[in-house]
Coordinates of C-alpha atoms in Angstrom, one line a residue:
Chain A
M1 CA -13.3 -17.9 33.8
A2 CA -16.7 -17.5 32.2
E3 CA -18.4 -18.2 35.5
K4 CA -21.0 -15.5 36.2
R5 CA -19.9 -13.3 39.0
R6 CA -22.5 -12.1 41.6
G7 CA -23.3 -8.6 40.9
R8 CA -24.0 -5.7 43.1
N9 CA -27.3 -3.8 43.6
S10 CA -27.6 -0.7 41.4
K11 CA -28.8 1.3 44.4
D12 CA -25.8 0.4 46.5
G13 CA -23.9 3.2 48.0
V14 CA -20.2 3.8 48.3
L15 CA -17.5 1.7 49.9
I16 CA -14.2 3.4 51.0
I17 CA -11.7 0.7 51.7
I18 CA -8.5 1.9 53.3
G19 CA -5.2 0.0 53.8
G20 CA -4.6 1.3 57.3
R21 CA -2.7 4.3 58.7
E22 CA -4.6 6.9 56.6
D23 CA -3.1 10.4 57.0
H24 CA -4.7 12.3 59.9
V25 CA -2.6 15.5 60.0
G26 CA -1.5 16.4 56.4
D27 CA -3.6 16.6 53.3
R28 CA -6.0 13.9 54.7
V29 CA -7.1 13.0 51.2
I30 CA -8.8 9.8 52.3
L31 CA -10.7 11.3 55.3
K32 CA -11.8 14.2 53.2
E33 CA -13.1 11.8 50.6
L34 CA -15.0 10.0 53.3
A35 CA -16.4 13.3 54.7
R36 CA -17.6 14.3 51.2
H37 CA -19.9 11.2 51.1
V38 CA -21.4 11.9 54.6
D39 CA -24.8 13.5 53.9
D40 CA -25.6 15.3 57.1
G41 CA -22.3 15.5 58.9
R42 CA -23.0 12.5 61.2
L43 CA -20.6 9.5 61.0
V44 CA -20.9 6.4 63.1
L45 CA -17.4 5.2 64.0
A46 CA -17.6 1.5 64.7
T47 CA -14.6 0.6 66.9
V48 CA -15.7 -3.0 67.4
A49 CA -12.5 -4.4 65.9
S50 CA -10.5 -3.1 68.8
R51 CA -10.2 -4.6 72.3
E52 CA -9.1 -1.2 73.6
P53 CA -11.1 1.4 71.7
D54 CA -10.4 4.2 74.2
G55 CA -9.2 7.3 72.4
Y56 CA -10.2 6.2 68.9
R57 CA -13.2 8.6 68.8
D58 CA -11.1 11.5 70.0
K59 CA -8.4 10.7 67.5
Y60 CA -10.9 10.7 64.6
Q61 CA -12.8 13.7 66.0
A62 CA -9.5 15.7 65.8
A63 CA -8.7 14.4 62.3
F64 CA -12.1 15.2 61.0
S65 CA -12.6 18.5 62.9
D66 CA -12.2 21.0 60.1
I67 CA -13.3 19.0 57.2
G68 CA -17.1 19.1 57.4
L69 CA -18.1 16.4 59.9
K70 CA -20.4 17.7 62.7
E71 CA -20.7 14.6 64.8
I72 CA -18.8 11.3 65.3
I73 CA -21.0 8.7 67.1
E74 CA -19.0 5.9 68.5
L75 CA -20.5 2.4 68.2
Y76 CA -18.7 -0.2 70.4
V77 CA -19.7 -3.7 71.0
D78 CA -17.7 -5.5 73.6
E79 CA -19.7 -8.7 73.7
R80 CA -22.0 -10.1 71.0
E81 CA -25.1 -9.8 73.2
Q82 CA -24.7 -6.0 73.0
A83 CA -25.3 -6.1 69.2
V84 CA -29.0 -6.7 69.8
D85 CA -29.2 -4.0 72.4
P86 CA -31.8 -1.5 71.1
E87 CA -29.7 1.4 72.5
K88 CA -26.7 0.3 70.4
V89 CA -28.8 -0.4 67.3
K90 CA -30.5 3.0 67.6
L91 CA -27.1 4.7 67.2
L92 CA -27.4 3.8 63.5
D93 CA -30.8 5.4 63.1
G94 CA -30.9 8.1 60.4
V95 CA -27.2 8.0 59.6
N96 CA -25.9 7.3 56.1
A97 CA -22.2 6.7 57.0
V98 CA -20.4 4.1 59.0
F99 CA -16.6 3.8 59.4
F100 CA -15.0 0.6 60.8
S101 CA -11.7 1.3 62.4
G102 CA -8.8 -1.1 62.8
G103 CA -8.0 -4.0 65.1
D104 CA -9.0 -7.6 64.5
Q105 CA -11.3 -8.4 61.6
L106 CA -12.6 -11.5 63.4
R107 CA -13.8 -9.3 66.2
I108 CA -16.0 -7.4 63.8
T109 CA -17.6 -10.4 62.2
S110 CA -17.8 -12.5 65.4
Q111 CA -19.5 -9.7 67.3
I112 CA -21.8 -8.1 64.8
A113 CA -22.3 -10.4 61.8
D114 CA -25.9 -11.7 61.6
T115 CA -27.1 -9.2 64.2
P116 CA -29.4 -6.2 63.9
I117 CA -26.3 -4.0 63.8
S118 CA -24.9 -5.6 60.6
E119 CA -28.4 -5.7 59.2
R120 CA -28.5 -1.9 59.6
V121 CA -25.1 -1.5 58.0
H122 CA -26.3 -3.4 55.0
E123 CA -29.4 -1.3 54.9
I124 CA -27.4 1.9 55.0
F125 CA -25.3 0.6 52.1
A126 CA -28.3 -0.6 50.1
G127 CA -29.9 2.7 50.6
G128 CA -27.0 4.6 49.0
G129 CA -25.0 5.4 52.1
V130 CA -21.2 5.1 52.6
I131 CA -19.5 2.3 54.4
A132 CA -15.8 2.8 55.1
G133 CA -13.2 0.7 56.8
T134 CA -9.5 0.9 57.5
S135 CA -7.1 -2.0 58.2
A136 CA -9.3 -4.7 59.8
G137 CA -12.3 -2.6 58.8
A138 CA -11.1 -3.0 55.2
S139 CA -10.7 -6.8 55.3
V140 CA -14.3 -7.4 56.5
M141 CA -15.8 -5.7 53.3
S142 CA -15.5 -8.9 51.2
E143 CA -17.4 -12.1 51.3
T144 CA -14.3 -14.1 52.3
M145 CA -11.7 -12.3 54.3
L146 CA -8.1 -13.0 55.2
V147 CA -7.6 -13.6 58.9
K148 CA -4.2 -15.3 59.1
G149 CA -1.3 -15.5 56.7
P150 CA 2.4 -14.8 56.7
N151 CA 3.9 -11.4 56.4
A152 CA 7.2 -11.0 54.4
A153 CA 7.2 -14.6 53.3
S154 CA 6.2 -16.7 50.3
F155 CA 3.0 -18.6 50.6
R156 CA 3.0 -22.1 51.9
M157 CA 0.0 -24.4 51.7
G158 CA -0.7 -24.6 55.4
D159 CA -0.4 -20.9 56.1
L160 CA -3.7 -19.3 55.2
G161 CA -6.7 -18.6 57.3
T162 CA -9.9 -17.1 55.8
A163 CA -13.3 -16.5 57.3
P164 CA -16.6 -15.1 56.0
G165 CA -16.6 -11.3 56.0
L166 CA -19.5 -8.9 55.9
G167 CA -20.0 -9.4 52.2
L168 CA -20.5 -5.9 51.1
L169 CA -18.2 -6.4 48.1
P170 CA -18.6 -9.7 46.3
N171 CA -15.9 -11.7 44.4
V172 CA -12.9 -10.1 45.9
I173 CA -10.5 -10.7 48.8
I174 CA -8.9 -7.6 50.4
D175 CA -5.6 -7.3 52.2
Q176 CA -4.3 -4.2 53.9
H177 CA -0.9 -2.7 55.1
F178 CA 0.0 -4.4 51.9
A179 CA 3.5 -3.4 50.7
E180 CA 4.4 -2.4 54.2
R181 CA 4.0 -5.9 55.6
G182 CA 5.1 -7.8 52.5
R183 CA 1.7 -9.5 51.9
I184 CA 1.8 -10.3 48.2
G185 CA 2.6 -13.9 49.0
R186 CA -0.5 -14.5 51.1
L187 CA -2.8 -12.7 48.7
I188 CA -1.5 -14.8 45.8
G189 CA -2.2 -17.9 48.0
A190 CA -5.7 -16.7 48.7
V191 CA -6.7 -16.1 45.0
S192 CA -5.0 -19.4 44.0
Q193 CA -7.6 -21.2 45.9
N194 CA -10.4 -19.9 43.7
P195 CA -9.6 -17.6 40.8
R196 CA -13.2 -16.3 40.8
V197 CA -12.0 -14.1 43.6
L198 CA -9.9 -11.1 42.7
G199 CA -7.1 -10.2 45.1
I200 CA -6.9 -6.5 46.1
G201 CA -3.9 -5.5 48.2
I202 CA -4.1 -1.9 49.6
D203 CA -1.1 0.0 51.0
E204 CA -1.2 2.2 54.0
D205 CA -2.6 5.7 53.5
T206 CA -4.3 4.4 50.4
A207 CA -7.9 3.6 49.6
I208 CA -10.2 2.4 46.9
V209 CA -13.5 4.2 46.5
V210 CA -16.0 1.8 45.1
E211 CA -19.2 3.0 43.4
G212 CA -21.1 0.4 41.3
H213 CA -18.7 -2.0 39.8
K214 CA -15.9 0.5 39.5
F215 CA -13.4 2.0 41.9
K216 CA -10.8 4.7 41.9
V217 CA -7.6 4.8 43.9
I218 CA -6.8 7.7 46.3
G219 CA -4.0 8.3 48.8
S220 CA -0.2 8.1 48.7
G221 CA 0.5 4.4 48.1
A222 CA -0.4 1.7 45.7
V223 CA -3.2 -0.9 45.2
Y224 CA -2.3 -4.3 43.8
L225 CA -4.8 -6.3 41.8
V226 CA -3.9 -10.0 41.6
D227 CA -6.0 -11.7 38.9
A228 CA -5.7 -15.5 38.8
S229 CA -8.4 -16.0 36.1
G230 CA -5.7 -16.8 33.5
V231 CA -3.6 -19.2 35.6
S232 CA -2.4 -22.2 33.7
H233 CA -0.9 -24.2 36.6
S234 CA -0.8 -24.2 40.4
N235 CA 0.2 -26.8 43.0
I236 CA -2.3 -25.4 45.6
A237 CA -4.4 -28.6 45.7
E238 CA -1.5 -31.0 45.5
A239 CA 1.3 -29.8 47.6
A240 CA 2.2 -30.6 51.2
A241 CA 1.5 -28.0 53.9
D242 CA 5.1 -26.7 54.1
Q243 CA 5.7 -26.5 50.4
A244 CA 6.0 -23.2 48.7
L245 CA 3.2 -22.2 46.3
S246 CA 3.8 -22.6 42.6
I247 CA 1.5 -20.7 40.3
Y248 CA 1.9 -19.7 36.6
D249 CA 0.4 -16.8 34.6
L250 CA -1.0 -14.5 37.2
K251 CA -1.9 -11.0 36.0
L252 CA -0.8 -8.2 38.2
H253 CA -1.8 -4.5 38.1
V254 CA -0.3 -1.9 40.3
L255 CA -2.5 1.2 40.6
S256 CA -1.9 4.5 42.3
S257 CA -3.8 7.8 42.7
G258 CA -5.3 8.7 39.3
D259 CA -6.1 5.1 38.4
G260 CA -9.4 3.3 38.4
F261 CA -10.5 -0.2 38.0
D262 CA -13.6 -2.0 36.6
L263 CA -14.4 -5.0 38.8
E264 CA -16.6 -6.5 36.1
T265 CA -14.2 -6.5 33.2
R266 CA -11.2 -6.7 35.6
R267 CA -9.5 -3.9 33.6
P268 CA -7.6 -0.9 35.0
V269 CA -8.4 2.6 33.6
H270 CA -6.3 5.7 33.8
L271 CA -8.4 8.5 35.2
S272 CA -5.9 11.4 35.4
E273 CA -7.1 13.2 32.3
P274 CA -8.5 16.7 32.2
E275 CA -11.7 17.0 34.3
H276 CA -14.1 17.0 31.4
R277 CA -12.9 13.6 30.3
R278 CA -13.4 12.0 33.6
S279 CA -17.1 11.8 33.4
N280 CA -17.0 8.4 31.7
A281 CA -14.6 6.8 34.2
Chain B
M1 CA 8.1 -7.0 22.8
A2 CA 9.6 -8.5 19.6
E3 CA 13.0 -7.0 20.3
K4 CA 15.7 -9.6 20.0
R5 CA 17.2 -10.5 23.3
R6 CA 20.9 -11.0 23.6
G7 CA 21.7 -14.7 23.8
R8 CA 24.2 -16.7 25.8
N9 CA 27.1 -18.6 24.6
S10 CA 26.4 -22.3 24.0
K11 CA 29.5 -23.4 25.9
D12 CA 28.6 -21.4 28.9
G13 CA 28.6 -23.2 32.2
V14 CA 26.2 -23.2 35.1
L15 CA 25.0 -20.3 37.2
I16 CA 23.7 -21.0 40.7
I17 CA 21.9 -17.9 41.9
I18 CA 20.8 -17.9 45.5
G19 CA 18.5 -15.6 47.4
G20 CA 20.6 -15.5 50.5
R21 CA 20.6 -17.5 53.8
E22 CA 20.9 -20.9 52.1
D23 CA 20.6 -23.8 54.5
H24 CA 24.0 -24.8 56.1
V25 CA 23.0 -27.4 58.6
G26 CA 19.9 -29.4 57.3
D27 CA 19.4 -30.9 53.9
R28 CA 21.7 -28.3 52.3
V29 CA 19.9 -28.8 49.0
I30 CA 21.6 -25.7 47.5
L31 CA 25.1 -26.3 48.7
K32 CA 24.9 -30.0 47.5
E33 CA 23.8 -28.8 44.1
L34 CA 26.8 -26.5 44.0
A35 CA 29.2 -29.2 45.1
R36 CA 27.8 -31.5 42.4
H37 CA 29.0 -29.0 39.7
V38 CA 32.5 -28.6 41.1
D39 CA 34.8 -30.8 39.0
D40 CA 37.8 -31.4 41.2
G41 CA 36.6 -30.6 44.6
R42 CA 38.2 -27.1 44.6
L43 CA 35.9 -24.1 45.1
V44 CA 37.0 -20.4 45.1
L45 CA 35.0 -18.5 47.7
A46 CA 35.0 -14.9 46.7
T47 CA 34.2 -12.9 49.9
V48 CA 34.8 -9.5 48.3
A49 CA 31.2 -8.3 48.9
S50 CA 31.9 -8.2 52.6
R51 CA 33.9 -5.6 54.6
E52 CA 34.5 -8.1 57.3
P53 CA 35.0 -11.5 55.7
D54 CA 36.5 -13.1 58.8
G55 CA 34.9 -16.5 59.4
Y56 CA 33.2 -16.8 56.1
R57 CA 35.6 -19.4 54.9
D58 CA 35.3 -21.5 58.1
K59 CA 31.5 -21.2 57.9
Y60 CA 31.4 -22.6 54.4
Q61 CA 34.2 -25.1 55.0
A62 CA 32.0 -26.6 57.8
A63 CA 28.8 -26.5 55.7
F64 CA 30.5 -28.2 52.7
S65 CA 32.7 -30.6 54.8
D66 CA 30.9 -33.8 54.1
I67 CA 29.4 -33.2 50.7
G68 CA 32.3 -33.6 48.4
L69 CA 34.3 -30.5 48.5
K70 CA 38.0 -31.0 49.2
E71 CA 39.2 -27.4 49.3
I72 CA 37.8 -24.0 49.7
I73 CA 40.1 -21.3 48.5
E74 CA 39.2 -17.8 49.8
L75 CA 39.6 -14.9 47.4
Y76 CA 39.3 -11.5 49.2
V77 CA 40.1 -8.2 47.6
D78 CA 40.0 -5.3 50.1
E79 CA 41.2 -2.7 47.6
R80 CA 40.7 -2.6 43.9
E81 CA 44.5 -2.5 43.4
Q82 CA 44.7 -6.0 44.8
A83 CA 42.5 -7.3 41.9
V84 CA 45.5 -7.0 39.6
D85 CA 47.9 -8.7 42.1
P86 CA 49.2 -11.8 40.3
E87 CA 49.1 -13.7 43.7
K88 CA 45.4 -13.0 43.9
V89 CA 44.7 -13.8 40.3
K90 CA 46.6 -17.1 40.5
L91 CA 44.1 -18.3 43.1
L92 CA 41.7 -18.8 40.2
D93 CA 44.1 -20.9 38.2
G94 CA 42.8 -24.3 37.3
V95 CA 39.5 -24.0 39.2
N96 CA 36.1 -24.4 37.6
A97 CA 34.0 -23.1 40.4
V98 CA 33.6 -19.7 42.0
F99 CA 31.1 -18.7 44.7
F100 CA 30.4 -15.1 45.6
S101 CA 29.2 -14.7 49.2
G102 CA 27.0 -11.9 50.5
G103 CA 27.6 -8.3 51.5
D104 CA 27.3 -5.3 49.3
Q105 CA 27.0 -5.9 45.5
L106 CA 28.6 -2.6 44.8
R107 CA 31.8 -3.8 46.5
I108 CA 32.0 -6.8 44.2
T109 CA 31.7 -4.7 41.0
S110 CA 33.7 -1.7 42.2
Q111 CA 36.6 -3.9 43.4
I112 CA 36.8 -6.5 40.7
A113 CA 34.8 -5.6 37.5
D114 CA 37.1 -4.9 34.6
T115 CA 40.1 -6.4 36.3
P116 CA 42.0 -9.7 35.6
I117 CA 39.9 -11.3 38.4
S118 CA 36.6 -10.7 36.7
E119 CA 38.2 -11.7 33.4
R120 CA 39.1 -15.0 34.9
V121 CA 35.6 -15.4 36.3
H122 CA 34.1 -14.9 32.9
E123 CA 36.7 -17.3 31.4
I124 CA 35.7 -20.0 33.9
F125 CA 32.0 -19.6 33.0
A126 CA 32.7 -19.5 29.3
G127 CA 34.7 -22.7 29.7
G128 CA 31.8 -24.5 31.2
G129 CA 32.5 -23.9 34.9
V130 CA 30.1 -23.0 37.6
I131 CA 29.6 -19.5 39.0
A132 CA 27.5 -19.2 42.1
G133 CA 26.4 -16.3 44.2
T134 CA 24.3 -15.7 47.3
S135 CA 22.6 -12.5 48.3
A136 CA 24.8 -9.7 46.9
G137 CA 26.6 -12.4 45.0
A138 CA 23.3 -13.2 43.3
S139 CA 22.6 -9.6 42.4
V140 CA 25.9 -9.1 40.5
M141 CA 25.1 -11.9 38.0
S142 CA 23.0 -9.7 35.7
E143 CA 24.0 -6.9 33.4
T144 CA 22.1 -4.4 35.4
M145 CA 21.8 -4.9 39.2
L146 CA 19.7 -3.4 41.9
V147 CA 21.8 -1.6 44.4
K148 CA 19.2 0.5 46.2
G149 CA 15.4 0.4 46.6
P150 CA 12.9 0.2 49.3
N151 CA 12.0 -2.9 51.3
A152 CA 8.4 -3.4 52.3
A153 CA 7.1 -0.5 50.3
S154 CA 5.5 0.2 47.0
F155 CA 7.8 1.7 44.4
R156 CA 8.1 5.4 44.0
M157 CA 9.9 7.0 41.1
G158 CA 12.9 8.4 43.0
D159 CA 13.6 5.2 44.9
L160 CA 15.6 3.0 42.7
G161 CA 19.3 2.6 42.3
T162 CA 20.8 0.3 39.7
A163 CA 24.4 -0.2 38.5
P164 CA 26.1 -2.4 36.0
G165 CA 26.6 -6.0 37.3
L166 CA 29.1 -8.6 36.1
G167 CA 26.8 -9.5 33.2
L168 CA 26.9 -13.3 33.3
L169 CA 23.2 -13.5 32.8
P170 CA 21.8 -11.1 30.2
N171 CA 18.3 -9.5 30.0
V172 CA 17.4 -10.1 33.6
I173 CA 17.5 -8.2 36.9
I174 CA 17.8 -10.2 40.1
D175 CA 16.6 -9.4 43.6
Q176 CA 17.3 -11.5 46.7
H177 CA 15.9 -12.0 50.2
F178 CA 12.8 -11.4 48.2
A179 CA 9.6 -12.3 50.1
E180 CA 11.4 -11.9 53.4
R181 CA 12.2 -8.2 52.7
G182 CA 9.0 -7.4 50.8
R183 CA 10.8 -6.5 47.6
I184 CA 8.1 -7.0 44.9
G185 CA 7.6 -3.3 44.7
R186 CA 11.2 -2.4 43.8
L187 CA 11.5 -5.3 41.3
I188 CA 8.4 -4.1 39.6
G189 CA 9.9 -0.6 39.5
A190 CA 13.1 -2.0 38.0
V191 CA 11.4 -3.9 35.1
S192 CA 9.0 -1.0 34.4
Q193 CA 12.0 1.0 33.3
N194 CA 12.7 -1.4 30.5
P195 CA 10.4 -4.4 29.9
R196 CA 13.2 -6.2 27.9
V197 CA 14.6 -7.0 31.4
L198 CA 12.9 -9.9 33.1
G199 CA 12.6 -9.5 36.9
I200 CA 13.7 -12.5 39.0
G201 CA 13.1 -12.3 42.7
I202 CA 14.6 -15.1 44.8
D203 CA 13.6 -16.0 48.3
E204 CA 16.0 -17.0 51.0
D205 CA 17.2 -20.6 51.0
T206 CA 16.1 -20.8 47.4
A207 CA 18.1 -20.8 44.1
I208 CA 17.9 -20.9 40.4
V209 CA 20.3 -23.2 38.6
V210 CA 20.8 -21.8 35.1
E211 CA 22.1 -23.9 32.2
G212 CA 21.8 -22.6 28.7
H213 CA 18.6 -20.5 28.5
K214 CA 16.7 -22.6 31.1
F215 CA 16.8 -22.7 34.8
K216 CA 15.3 -24.9 37.5
V217 CA 14.3 -23.9 41.0
I218 CA 15.7 -25.6 44.1
G219 CA 15.4 -24.9 47.9
S220 CA 12.6 -24.2 50.3
G221 CA 11.2 -20.9 49.1
A222 CA 9.8 -19.3 45.9
V223 CA 11.1 -17.5 42.9
Y224 CA 9.0 -14.7 41.4
L225 CA 9.2 -13.9 37.7
V226 CA 8.0 -10.4 36.8
D227 CA 7.4 -10.0 33.1
A228 CA 6.6 -6.5 31.9
S229 CA 6.6 -7.3 28.2
G230 CA 2.8 -7.1 28.0
V231 CA 2.5 -3.9 30.0
S232 CA -0.2 -1.6 28.5
H233 CA 0.4 1.5 30.7
S234 CA 2.9 2.8 33.2
N235 CA 3.6 6.2 34.7
I236 CA 7.3 5.5 35.2
A237 CA 8.4 8.2 32.8
E238 CA 5.8 10.8 33.7
A239 CA 5.4 10.8 37.4
A240 CA 7.0 12.9 40.1
A241 CA 9.8 11.3 42.3
D242 CA 7.5 10.7 45.3
Q243 CA 4.6 9.4 43.4
A244 CA 3.7 5.7 43.6
L245 CA 4.2 3.6 40.5
S246 CA 1.2 2.7 38.3
I247 CA 1.6 -0.2 35.9
Y248 CA -1.0 -2.4 34.2
D249 CA -0.8 -5.9 32.8
L250 CA 2.3 -7.4 34.4
K251 CA 2.6 -11.1 34.2
L252 CA 3.7 -12.8 37.4
H253 CA 4.8 -16.4 37.9
V254 CA 5.6 -17.9 41.3
L255 CA 7.9 -20.9 41.0
S256 CA 9.1 -23.3 43.7
S257 CA 11.1 -26.5 43.8
G258 CA 10.0 -28.7 41.0
D259 CA 9.5 -25.8 38.6
G260 CA 11.7 -24.6 35.7
F261 CA 11.7 -21.7 33.4
D262 CA 12.7 -20.9 29.8
L263 CA 14.4 -17.5 29.6
E264 CA 14.0 -17.3 25.9
T265 CA 10.3 -18.0 25.7
R266 CA 9.6 -16.6 29.2
R267 CA 7.5 -19.6 30.0
P268 CA 7.5 -21.7 33.2
V269 CA 7.7 -25.5 33.0
H270 CA 6.7 -28.0 35.6
L271 CA 9.5 -30.5 36.0
S272 CA 8.2 -32.7 38.8
E273 CA 7.2 -35.5 36.5
P274 CA 8.6 -39.0 36.6
E275 CA 12.3 -38.9 35.9
H276 CA 12.1 -40.2 32.3
R277 CA 10.0 -37.2 31.4
R278 CA 12.4 -34.7 32.8
S279 CA 15.0 -35.1 30.0
N280 CA 13.3 -32.4 27.9
A281 CA 13.1 -29.8 30.6

């Protein structure tokens, strides 16, 4: 529990991590928040998670049309060899905002991790830019990401698949479409393997906006924080592959719009106070 | 948190509370446990939760056929007036075991609560008998039962419906088909209303066997204990009907076969030690 957690860089920018299916036609709270962080109106939409990205750009162009974005630049990489293509890499020149759309998180990491493109993404973030991701694009934010696990089922030992993510947010593991797909079981399974990792489950049309070691929740759903640091017993290392997980003394916070969270202290904070009191949060 | 919780009677019998879809053809761990508690081989199967109970008796007769039950007596009440019919009430004479099958929990309570039939059920339990229930039959065990709430969604203020249950197990609220239907959100919503009530979510083919103030877990899935007694903040009383719940500092235990729980201290206990050490559990 006292183990030192790897910190973030003080110049790091903003992460907007979305649980999928963010609103495109109503209040668009999440897309507006993203647009607000785009310096010059130019956003790179990285559709690499998808095998069929046709139409993604048009869809987002329409959704962002009247909320301050001038240009959406699509970055698609169909094969890994394209991730070193100077023409592709150049698409990221001078932008301060990248948005990873949904699909398969393993496509994102297998195509671009450890290439000039992911290097540029890290540079943009380290330079104070904004990196956003929805669905698969949310999962890749962490060092370790969930790639396989049951929906609507309790966790069994043999169920889980994880892989290294892009590593923009250390010491957490992120799951998306969270309540909608009944994923609490697999997130508990993931954090039980190593309680250093905080589980963050994000509902659809819901996002966390991370700045420094704090985040706030926006959107219509909830965010679940599963903290295993106080766990007193689990059978994760002992049980057979088809046995259900047993784990005692998890801490669980459910946050919604108006709540914030400190990733260092692992404490939620309620932000919905009058504007002048928010400055500390 | 220090509020005294209503206790149970020391002569009370056994409750077997099943999350639905218990195994009927394989190891039948749950049905065998139930059969073990039936003194004379006669079990009353109360199919009142169903609107179409045809075939239930045959189905259970087949499942119980070779595990020690001699007779399954079906008790069906189609209209509340039948619950005072002496012929119906007589079906419960001399039996020590009643099993409520699935359907709609409101049918059970609206048809038989506060009638001679429910009176007999309570007498059987108070006399040391076994009362079992699966699915809807599980939900009715508590004083307050869930009758409406979202599946696979986070909890919103206006979502929940509860009603008085049969009250065999005080100070808890029970939900079933738990992981399978993504019900953690609604159970958290229920306990947030009054942290005196402990939330118990039971997966399919999984049961808790309650004796005195302790229970053990049997079956293939997991049991989730949601304890709100340490909650430091929630918006349950403040938020609008369509707002997502916010609640901090829930305690969550996930138990599986081999685990037990003390309802008085609200502590899990690991029972899978050598047989001679189990006597204290």
